[in-house]
Amino acid sequence: MKIEDKKKFSEKWFEYLQDQICDCYESIEKKFGGSQKFLATKWSKSKKSEGGGNYRILKAGKVFDKVGVNKSTVSGKFSKKFRTNILGAQKDGNYWASGISVVAHMKNPKIPAMHFNTRFIVTKKSWFGGGIDLTPSFKDKKEEIYFHSKLKELCNNNRKNYNKYKIWCDKYFFLKHRNEKRGIGGIFFDYEKKNWEKDFQFVREVGIGFIELSSHIIKNKIKLKYNKRDKERQYLKRGRYIEFNLLYDRGTKFGLNSGGNIESILMSLPPNANWK
C-alpha cells in the first residue's frame, strides 16, 4: 500500500473515532442527568497547508469535570534540535502526523482519570504509537485487575506483547522528581511498523477497547458517594497529573515542537488542582 493511502486511512479512522468517543460520553452524561455537550474548536497551523485539528471539550458535567477529545493532522519540518529525537527525521526534519488523544477528568473522585491516544507518524520511516492508562485517586484492586486483564486480552488477540507494553507504560508514566508512578499504568507502545495492516487493526481495536473500558468503569462507579475530603484528595492527584504532562509528556513536547495549537495541546490539564 502506498504511504499516501496509509495516511488517508489512518486519518479517517481518527476522525471517526473522535465522533464515536464524543457520542458515547455525551450519552453517558445524559443517562446520569447531565445536559452538557462537547464544544468543538477547529484550528490550523500558521501555514494552512501544514494542517491543523479539531479539539472538543465537555466541561462542568454531571459525570465529567472536564473531558477533551483532540484529533489533529499536521505536517512540516522539525527544528534541528528536536529532529534528533524523532525516528527517521534526523536528516531533513520533514514529518507528517495524525492522531487522536483523550483525557477525562471525572466529577466523582472515586472514578479514575482516563487517558488514551493513538497516532500514525511519517518521516523517512512510518509507525503507529499510543496507549491507555488510568490515574485513580483511590486504590481499587478489583478495578485494577479488571483493567489490566482487558488490556492483556486486547493485546493477546492481536499477537502483541502485553508485558512489554505494560512495563513501557509503567516506566513512561513515572514522575522522576517525586519518585512515584502517576497512576496504575496500562499499555504504552511506539514504533509499531512491521506490518501496517495488522498494526492498523491493533490501533483500531485499542480505540474501541478504550470506549468499552472507560464506559464500564464510569458506569460501575458513578453512583459511589464522596465528600469534600475525597474531592480534595482528587485535586492533589491532579497536581501530579499536571506536573507529568508539563515536564515529561512526549505528546506535549511533540505538539509544541510541531507548531500545534496551544489550547489543544494543553487540553489534558484538569479544570482544578491543588498542591500541598
Short mmCIF file of C-alpha atoms in Angstrom, two decimals:
data_model
loop_
_atom_site.label_atom_id
_atom_site.label_comp_id
_atom_site.label_asym_id
_atom_site.label_seq_id
_atom_site.Cartn_x
_atom_site.Cartn_y
_atom_site.Cartn_z
CA MET A 1 0.00 0.00 0.00
CA LYS A 2 1.29 3.46 -0.86
CA ILE A 3 2.20 5.76 2.01
CA GLU A 4 -0.39 8.36 0.91
CA ASP A 5 -3.12 5.72 1.21
CA LYS A 6 -1.87 4.77 4.67
CA LYS A 7 -2.06 8.41 5.71
CA LYS A 8 -5.60 8.73 4.34
CA PHE A 9 -6.92 5.58 6.04
CA SER A 10 -5.35 6.38 9.41
CA GLU A 11 -6.60 9.98 9.39
CA LYS A 12 -10.14 8.91 8.51
CA TRP A 13 -10.09 6.40 11.35
CA PHE A 14 -9.03 9.02 13.89
CA GLU A 15 -11.82 11.31 12.68
CA TYR A 16 -14.37 8.51 13.03
CA LEU A 17 -13.10 7.53 16.48
CA GLN A 18 -13.34 11.11 17.73
CA ASP A 19 -17.03 11.14 16.79
CA GLN A 20 -17.63 7.78 18.46
CA ILE A 21 -15.97 8.79 21.74
CA CYS A 22 -17.79 12.11 21.92
CA ASP A 23 -21.15 10.48 21.15
CA CYS A 24 -20.52 7.84 23.82
CA TYR A 25 -19.56 10.35 26.51
CA GLU A 26 -22.46 12.65 25.73
CA SER A 27 -24.83 9.68 26.07
CA ILE A 28 -23.27 8.83 29.45
CA GLU A 29 -23.73 12.45 30.57
CA LYS A 30 -27.37 12.36 29.51
CA LYS A 31 -28.01 8.99 31.17
CA PHE A 32 -26.90 10.35 34.53
CA GLY A 33 -28.81 13.60 34.37
CA GLY A 34 -26.41 15.90 32.55
CA SER A 35 -27.10 18.10 29.57
CA GLN A 36 -23.56 19.28 28.74
CA LYS A 37 -22.24 18.65 25.26
CA PHE A 38 -18.87 18.92 23.58
CA LEU A 39 -17.88 22.29 22.17
CA ALA A 40 -15.66 21.92 19.11
CA THR A 41 -12.86 24.25 18.06
CA LYS A 42 -11.07 23.93 14.74
CA TRP A 43 -7.54 25.25 14.33
CA SER A 44 -4.91 25.49 11.62
CA LYS A 45 -1.16 25.90 11.70
CA SER A 46 0.25 29.25 10.65
CA LYS A 47 0.88 27.69 7.25
CA LYS A 48 -2.55 26.25 6.49
CA SER A 49 -1.02 23.81 4.00
CA GLU A 50 0.58 22.12 7.02
CA GLY A 51 -2.74 21.06 8.51
CA GLY A 52 -4.44 21.53 11.84
CA GLY A 53 -7.01 19.85 14.02
CA ASN A 54 -10.25 19.83 15.94
CA TYR A 55 -10.39 19.65 19.72
CA ARG A 56 -13.63 19.11 21.59
CA ILE A 57 -14.18 19.91 25.26
CA LEU A 58 -17.03 18.98 27.61
CA LYS A 59 -16.89 20.76 30.98
CA ALA A 60 -18.84 21.00 34.25
CA GLY A 61 -20.99 17.98 33.58
CA LYS A 62 -22.71 15.54 35.92
CA VAL A 63 -20.10 12.89 35.10
CA PHE A 64 -17.13 14.83 33.74
CA ASP A 65 -15.46 17.83 35.34
CA LYS A 66 -13.64 18.09 32.02
CA VAL A 67 -13.01 15.75 29.11
CA GLY A 68 -11.11 16.67 25.97
CA VAL A 69 -11.01 14.74 22.70
CA ASN A 70 -8.43 16.07 20.27
CA LYS A 71 -7.85 14.96 16.67
CA SER A 72 -5.13 16.54 14.55
CA THR A 73 -3.25 16.03 11.29
CA VAL A 74 -0.14 18.14 10.81
CA SER A 75 2.98 18.23 8.69
CA GLY A 76 6.09 20.36 8.34
CA LYS A 77 9.73 20.37 9.35
CA PHE A 78 11.12 19.87 12.85
CA SER A 79 13.78 22.17 14.23
CA LYS A 80 17.33 20.83 14.01
CA LYS A 81 17.42 20.41 17.78
CA PHE A 82 14.15 18.46 18.07
CA ARG A 83 14.51 16.26 14.96
CA THR A 84 17.34 14.28 16.59
CA ASN A 85 14.72 12.74 18.91
CA ILE A 86 12.39 11.57 16.12
CA LEU A 87 12.87 8.32 14.20
CA GLY A 88 13.64 8.96 10.54
CA ALA A 89 13.66 12.76 10.85
CA GLN A 90 17.33 13.32 11.60
CA LYS A 91 18.40 14.30 8.08
CA ASP A 92 15.76 16.66 6.71
CA GLY A 93 13.32 17.05 9.64
CA ASN A 94 10.23 16.50 7.48
CA TYR A 95 7.23 14.87 9.11
CA TRP A 96 3.52 14.10 8.80
CA ALA A 97 1.47 13.06 11.82
CA SER A 98 -2.15 12.26 12.54
CA GLY A 99 -3.67 11.10 15.79
CA ILE A 100 -6.29 11.32 18.50
CA SER A 101 -5.91 11.91 22.23
CA VAL A 102 -8.42 11.80 25.06
CA VAL A 103 -8.12 12.93 28.68
CA ALA A 104 -11.10 12.62 31.02
CA HIS A 105 -11.18 14.18 34.50
CA MET A 106 -14.18 12.95 36.47
CA LYS A 107 -16.51 14.81 38.79
CA ASN A 108 -16.72 11.84 41.16
CA PRO A 109 -13.24 11.41 42.69
CA LYS A 110 -13.86 7.68 43.09
CA ILE A 111 -13.65 7.36 39.27
CA PRO A 112 -10.08 7.46 37.92
CA ALA A 113 -8.84 10.00 35.40
CA MET A 114 -8.50 8.33 31.99
CA HIS A 115 -6.04 8.86 29.17
CA PHE A 116 -5.88 7.38 25.68
CA ASN A 117 -4.10 8.23 22.48
CA THR A 118 -3.13 6.67 19.16
CA ARG A 119 -1.15 8.16 16.30
CA PHE A 120 0.44 7.47 12.92
CA ILE A 121 3.69 9.30 12.18
CA VAL A 122 5.57 9.51 8.89
CA THR A 123 9.15 10.73 8.40
CA LYS A 124 11.65 8.69 6.37
CA LYS A 125 10.07 5.92 8.44
CA SER A 126 6.43 5.40 9.41
CA TRP A 127 4.89 3.87 12.51
CA PHE A 128 1.97 3.69 14.94
CA GLY A 129 2.08 4.51 18.63
CA GLY A 130 -0.29 5.08 21.51
CA GLY A 131 -1.64 3.71 24.76
CA ILE A 132 -4.24 3.68 27.52
CA ASP A 133 -3.71 4.38 31.22
CA LEU A 134 -5.64 5.22 34.39
CA THR A 135 -4.84 7.65 37.20
CA PRO A 136 -7.05 6.89 40.23
CA SER A 137 -7.16 8.97 43.39
CA PHE A 138 -8.23 5.94 45.43
CA LYS A 139 -6.80 2.43 45.27
CA ASP A 140 -9.18 -0.21 43.91
CA LYS A 141 -7.50 -3.57 43.39
CA LYS A 142 -10.55 -5.16 41.78
CA GLU A 143 -10.76 -2.38 39.18
CA GLU A 144 -7.01 -2.59 38.58
CA ILE A 145 -7.21 -6.34 37.88
CA TYR A 146 -10.17 -5.86 35.54
CA PHE A 147 -8.45 -3.03 33.66
CA HIS A 148 -5.19 -4.86 33.09
CA SER A 149 -6.87 -8.17 32.24
CA LYS A 150 -8.87 -6.47 29.47
CA LEU A 151 -5.76 -4.80 28.08
CA LYS A 152 -3.90 -8.11 28.15
CA GLU A 153 -6.76 -9.77 26.30
CA LEU A 154 -6.76 -6.99 23.69
CA CYS A 155 -3.01 -7.38 23.12
CA ASN A 156 -3.13 -11.17 23.01
CA ASN A 157 -5.93 -11.11 20.42
CA ASN A 158 -3.65 -9.03 18.19
CA ARG A 159 -0.49 -11.03 18.98
CA LYS A 160 1.08 -8.03 20.70
CA ASN A 161 3.41 -8.21 23.68
CA TYR A 162 1.26 -7.07 26.62
CA ASN A 163 4.05 -7.46 29.19
CA LYS A 164 6.38 -5.27 27.12
CA TYR A 165 3.70 -2.60 26.72
CA LYS A 166 2.80 -2.70 30.42
CA ILE A 167 6.41 -2.29 31.54
CA TRP A 168 6.88 0.50 29.00
CA CYS A 169 3.80 2.28 30.38
CA ASP A 170 4.98 1.95 33.99
CA LYS A 171 8.35 3.43 33.09
CA TYR A 172 6.87 6.20 30.97
CA PHE A 173 4.21 7.48 33.40
CA PHE A 174 6.68 7.99 36.23
CA LEU A 175 7.41 11.28 37.97
CA LYS A 176 11.17 11.16 38.44
CA HIS A 177 11.33 14.27 40.60
CA ARG A 178 8.90 12.68 43.08
CA ASN A 179 9.99 9.06 42.59
CA GLU A 180 6.39 7.90 42.16
CA LYS A 181 4.06 6.50 39.50
CA ARG A 182 1.40 8.78 38.04
CA GLY A 183 -1.29 6.09 38.24
CA ILE A 184 -1.78 2.34 37.81
CA GLY A 185 -0.33 2.23 34.30
CA GLY A 186 -1.86 0.40 31.37
CA ILE A 187 -0.19 -0.10 27.99
CA PHE A 188 2.15 2.15 26.04
CA PHE A 189 3.55 1.30 22.61
CA ASP A 190 5.51 3.04 19.89
CA TYR A 191 7.36 2.34 16.63
CA GLU A 192 4.88 -0.33 15.51
CA LYS A 193 5.96 -0.71 11.86
CA LYS A 194 6.48 -4.38 10.96
CA ASN A 195 3.08 -4.97 9.31
CA TRP A 196 0.94 -1.92 8.55
CA GLU A 197 -2.37 -3.77 8.11
CA LYS A 198 -2.03 -5.71 11.37
CA ASP A 199 -0.73 -2.70 13.27
CA PHE A 200 -3.60 -0.57 11.98
CA GLN A 201 -6.07 -3.23 13.09
CA PHE A 202 -4.49 -3.22 16.54
CA VAL A 203 -4.71 0.57 16.75
CA ARG A 204 -8.39 0.45 15.80
CA GLU A 205 -9.10 -2.18 18.44
CA VAL A 206 -7.24 -0.15 21.07
CA GLY A 207 -9.57 2.77 20.27
CA ILE A 208 -12.74 0.68 20.54
CA GLY A 209 -11.31 -1.00 23.63
CA PHE A 210 -10.86 2.37 25.29
CA ILE A 211 -14.53 3.26 24.72
CA GLU A 212 -15.65 -0.04 26.22
CA LEU A 213 -13.25 0.09 29.17
CA SER A 214 -13.92 3.70 30.11
CA SER A 215 -17.69 3.29 29.78
CA HIS A 216 -17.67 0.23 32.04
CA ILE A 217 -15.53 1.90 34.72
CA ILE A 218 -17.62 5.09 34.72
CA LYS A 219 -20.95 3.29 34.93
CA ASN A 220 -19.64 0.96 37.63
CA LYS A 221 -18.64 3.83 39.95
CA ILE A 222 -20.79 6.82 39.03
CA LYS A 223 -23.18 6.32 41.95
CA LEU A 224 -20.49 5.98 44.63
CA LYS A 225 -20.79 8.63 47.33
CA TYR A 226 -17.98 11.06 48.06
CA ASN A 227 -17.32 14.07 50.28
CA LYS A 228 -15.25 17.26 50.30
CA ARG A 229 -12.19 15.46 51.65
CA ASP A 230 -12.38 12.95 48.79
CA LYS A 231 -12.54 15.81 46.31
CA GLU A 232 -9.50 17.48 47.90
CA ARG A 233 -7.58 14.23 47.53
CA GLN A 234 -8.52 14.16 43.85
CA TYR A 235 -7.27 17.74 43.40
CA LEU A 236 -3.88 16.78 44.86
CA LYS A 237 -3.64 13.84 42.46
CA ARG A 238 -4.48 16.19 39.60
CA GLY A 239 -1.50 18.29 40.63
CA ARG A 240 0.69 15.26 39.92
CA TYR A 241 -1.07 14.85 36.57
CA ILE A 242 -0.20 18.43 35.62
CA GLU A 243 3.42 18.01 36.69
CA PHE A 244 3.85 14.97 34.46
CA ASN A 245 2.20 16.46 31.40
CA LEU A 246 4.20 19.68 31.56
CA LEU A 247 7.56 18.15 32.48
CA TYR A 248 7.71 14.78 30.74
CA ASP A 249 4.88 14.05 28.32
CA ARG A 250 6.14 13.34 24.81
CA GLY A 251 2.82 14.31 23.23
CA THR A 252 3.03 17.76 24.80
CA LYS A 253 6.59 18.22 23.57
CA PHE A 254 5.71 16.94 20.10
CA GLY A 255 2.77 19.34 19.85
CA LEU A 256 4.81 22.33 20.94
CA ASN A 257 7.63 21.45 18.52
CA SER A 258 5.33 20.84 15.55
CA GLY A 259 3.50 24.16 15.67
CA GLY A 260 0.37 22.75 17.27
CA ASN A 261 -2.46 24.74 18.82
CA ILE A 262 -1.61 25.59 22.43
CA GLU A 263 -5.16 25.10 23.75
CA SER A 264 -5.47 21.67 22.15
CA ILE A 265 -2.04 20.65 23.45
CA LEU A 266 -2.95 21.70 26.99
CA MET A 267 -6.48 20.29 26.92
CA SER A 268 -5.18 17.44 29.08
CA LEU A 269 -4.90 19.74 32.09
CA PRO A 270 -7.71 19.47 34.67
CA PRO A 271 -10.00 22.41 35.50
CA ASN A 272 -8.99 22.41 39.18
CA ALA A 273 -5.95 21.11 41.04
CA ASN A 274 -4.13 21.65 44.36
CA TRP A 275 -0.67 21.28 45.81
CA LYS A 276 0.27 20.92 49.46
#
